Coordinates of N, CA and C in Angstrom, one line a residue:
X1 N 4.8 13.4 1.9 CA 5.0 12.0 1.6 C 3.7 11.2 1.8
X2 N 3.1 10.4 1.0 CA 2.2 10.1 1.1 C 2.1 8.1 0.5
X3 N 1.9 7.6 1.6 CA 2.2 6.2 1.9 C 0.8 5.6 1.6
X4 N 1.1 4.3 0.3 CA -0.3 3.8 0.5 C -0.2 2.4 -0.1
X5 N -1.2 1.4 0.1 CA -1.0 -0.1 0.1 C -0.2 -0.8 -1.1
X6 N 0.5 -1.4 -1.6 CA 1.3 -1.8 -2.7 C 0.0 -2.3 -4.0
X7 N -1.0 -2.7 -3.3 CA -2.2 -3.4 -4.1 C -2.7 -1.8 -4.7
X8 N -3.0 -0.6 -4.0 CA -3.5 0.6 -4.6 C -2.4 0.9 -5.7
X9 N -1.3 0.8 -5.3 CA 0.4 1.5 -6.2 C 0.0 0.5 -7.0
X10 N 0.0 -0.7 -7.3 CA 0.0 -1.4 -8.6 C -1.3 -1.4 -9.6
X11 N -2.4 -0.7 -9.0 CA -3.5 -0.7 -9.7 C -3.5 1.0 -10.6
X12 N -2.8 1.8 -9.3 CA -2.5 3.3 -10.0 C -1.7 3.0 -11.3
X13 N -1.0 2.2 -11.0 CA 0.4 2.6 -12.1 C 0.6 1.3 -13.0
X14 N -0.3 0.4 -12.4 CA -0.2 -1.0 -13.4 C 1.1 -1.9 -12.9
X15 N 1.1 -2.9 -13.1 CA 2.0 -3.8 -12.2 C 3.6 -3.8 -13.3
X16 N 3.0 -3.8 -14.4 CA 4.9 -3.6 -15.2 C 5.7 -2.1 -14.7
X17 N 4.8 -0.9 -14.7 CA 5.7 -0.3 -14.2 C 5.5 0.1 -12.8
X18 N 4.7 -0.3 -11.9 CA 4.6 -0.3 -10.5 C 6.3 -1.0 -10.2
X19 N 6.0 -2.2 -10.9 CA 7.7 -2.9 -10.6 C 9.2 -2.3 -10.9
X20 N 8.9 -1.5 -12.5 CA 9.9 -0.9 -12.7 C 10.0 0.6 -11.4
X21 N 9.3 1.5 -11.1 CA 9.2 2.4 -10.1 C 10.0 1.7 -8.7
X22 N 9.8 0.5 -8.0 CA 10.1 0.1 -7.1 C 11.4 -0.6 -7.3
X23 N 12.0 -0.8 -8.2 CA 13.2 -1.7 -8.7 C 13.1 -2.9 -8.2
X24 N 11.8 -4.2 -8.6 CA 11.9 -5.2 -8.4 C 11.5 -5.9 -9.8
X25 N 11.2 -6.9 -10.2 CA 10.5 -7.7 -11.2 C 8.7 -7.9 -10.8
X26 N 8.5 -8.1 -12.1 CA 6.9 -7.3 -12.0 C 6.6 -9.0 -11.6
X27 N 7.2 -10.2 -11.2 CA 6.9 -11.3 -10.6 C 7.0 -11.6 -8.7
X28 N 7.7 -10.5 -9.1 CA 8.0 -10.4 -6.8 C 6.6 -9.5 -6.8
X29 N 6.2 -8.8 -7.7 CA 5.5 -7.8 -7.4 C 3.8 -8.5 -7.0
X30 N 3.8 -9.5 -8.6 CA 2.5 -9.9 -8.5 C 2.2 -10.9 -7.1
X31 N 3.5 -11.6 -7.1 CA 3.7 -12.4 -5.8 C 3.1 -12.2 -4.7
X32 N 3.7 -10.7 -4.2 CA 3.4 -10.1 -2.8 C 1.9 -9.9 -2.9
X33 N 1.5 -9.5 -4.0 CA 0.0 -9.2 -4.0 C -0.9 -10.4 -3.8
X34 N -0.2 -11.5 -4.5 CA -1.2 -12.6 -4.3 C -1.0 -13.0 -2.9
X35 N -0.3 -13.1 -2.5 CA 0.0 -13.7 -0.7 C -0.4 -13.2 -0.2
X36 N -1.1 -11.6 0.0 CA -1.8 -11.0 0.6 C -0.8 -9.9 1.7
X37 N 0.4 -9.8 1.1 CA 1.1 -9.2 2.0 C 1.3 -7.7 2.3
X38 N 1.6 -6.8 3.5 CA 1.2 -6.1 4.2 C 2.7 -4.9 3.7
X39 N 2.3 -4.8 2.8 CA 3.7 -4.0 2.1 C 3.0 -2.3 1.6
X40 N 4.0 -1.2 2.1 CA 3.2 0.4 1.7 C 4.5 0.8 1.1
X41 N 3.9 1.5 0.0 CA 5.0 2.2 -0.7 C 4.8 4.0 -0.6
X42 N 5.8 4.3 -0.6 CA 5.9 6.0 0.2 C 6.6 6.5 -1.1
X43 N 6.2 7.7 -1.5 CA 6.9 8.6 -2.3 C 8.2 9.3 -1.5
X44 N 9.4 9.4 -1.9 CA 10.2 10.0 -1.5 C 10.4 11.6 -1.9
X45 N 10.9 12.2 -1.3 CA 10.9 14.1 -2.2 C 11.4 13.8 -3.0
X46 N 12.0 12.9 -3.7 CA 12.7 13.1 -4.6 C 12.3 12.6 -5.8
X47 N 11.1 12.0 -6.0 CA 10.5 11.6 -6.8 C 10.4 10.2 -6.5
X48 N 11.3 9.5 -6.0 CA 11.4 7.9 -5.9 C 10.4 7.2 -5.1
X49 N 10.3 5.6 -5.1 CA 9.3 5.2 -4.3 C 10.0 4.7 -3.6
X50 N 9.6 4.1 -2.0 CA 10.1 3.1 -1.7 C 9.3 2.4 -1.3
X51 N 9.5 0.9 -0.8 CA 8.4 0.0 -0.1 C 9.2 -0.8 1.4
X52 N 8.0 -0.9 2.0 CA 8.3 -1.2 3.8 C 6.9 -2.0 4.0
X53 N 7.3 -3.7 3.9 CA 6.1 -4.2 5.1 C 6.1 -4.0 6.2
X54 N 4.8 -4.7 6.6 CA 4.8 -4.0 7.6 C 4.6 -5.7 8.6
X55 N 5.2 -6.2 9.2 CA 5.1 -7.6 10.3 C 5.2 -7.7 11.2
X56 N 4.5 -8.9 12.5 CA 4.6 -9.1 13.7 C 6.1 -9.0 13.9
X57 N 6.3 -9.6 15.0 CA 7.7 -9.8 15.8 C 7.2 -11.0 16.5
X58 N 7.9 -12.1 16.7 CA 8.4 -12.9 15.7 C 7.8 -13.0 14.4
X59 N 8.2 -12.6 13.4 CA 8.0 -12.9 12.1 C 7.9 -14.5 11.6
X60 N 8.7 -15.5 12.6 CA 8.2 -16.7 11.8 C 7.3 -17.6 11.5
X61 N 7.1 -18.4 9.9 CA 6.2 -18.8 9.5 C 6.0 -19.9 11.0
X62 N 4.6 -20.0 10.9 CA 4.5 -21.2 11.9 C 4.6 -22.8 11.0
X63 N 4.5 -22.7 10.0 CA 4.4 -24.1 9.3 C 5.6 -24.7 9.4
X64 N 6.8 -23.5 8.9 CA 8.1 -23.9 8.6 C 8.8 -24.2 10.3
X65 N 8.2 -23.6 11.4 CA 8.6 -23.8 12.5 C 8.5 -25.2 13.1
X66 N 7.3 -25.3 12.5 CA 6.7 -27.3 12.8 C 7.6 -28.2 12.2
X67 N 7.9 -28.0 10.8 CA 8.8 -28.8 9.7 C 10.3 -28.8 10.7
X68 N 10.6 -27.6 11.1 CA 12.5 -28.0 11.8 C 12.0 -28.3 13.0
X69 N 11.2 -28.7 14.0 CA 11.3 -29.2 15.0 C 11.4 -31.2 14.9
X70 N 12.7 -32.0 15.7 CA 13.4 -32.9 15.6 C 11.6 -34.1 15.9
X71 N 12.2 -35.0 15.0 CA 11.3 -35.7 14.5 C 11.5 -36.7 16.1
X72 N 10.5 -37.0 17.0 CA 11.2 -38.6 17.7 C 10.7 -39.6 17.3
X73 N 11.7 -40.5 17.5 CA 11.6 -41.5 17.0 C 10.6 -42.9 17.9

């Protein structure tokens, strides 16, 4: 099995069928690539691909964490 960055998998195989291989839309696909995100896709034996980012712990955005914290008045 041989695991490698989603930006190399879409350059090998081209982003329309990089997308169709992964069962997503070739617009989540270009997406992730533009955001710079930390996503490996792994051949399965069986021919199939799969994909697994890879993230901290806590995962959350810090921006969105500033936005729900209660406004004082």
């Amino acid at each position: 099995m041989q695991r490698i960055h989603i930006t190399a998998f879409a350059q090998k195989f081209g982003q329309r069928e990089a997308s169709v291989l992964l069962k997503i839309t070739q617009g989540a696909l270009s997406k992730a690539i533009r955001r710079g995100r930390d996503i490996y896709v792994t051949e399965q034996p069986d021919g199939s691909f799969t994909a697994e980012e890879v993230r901290s712990f806590p995962s959350q955005n810090p921006e969105k964490q500033q936005l729900s914290e209660p406004i004082s008045a």
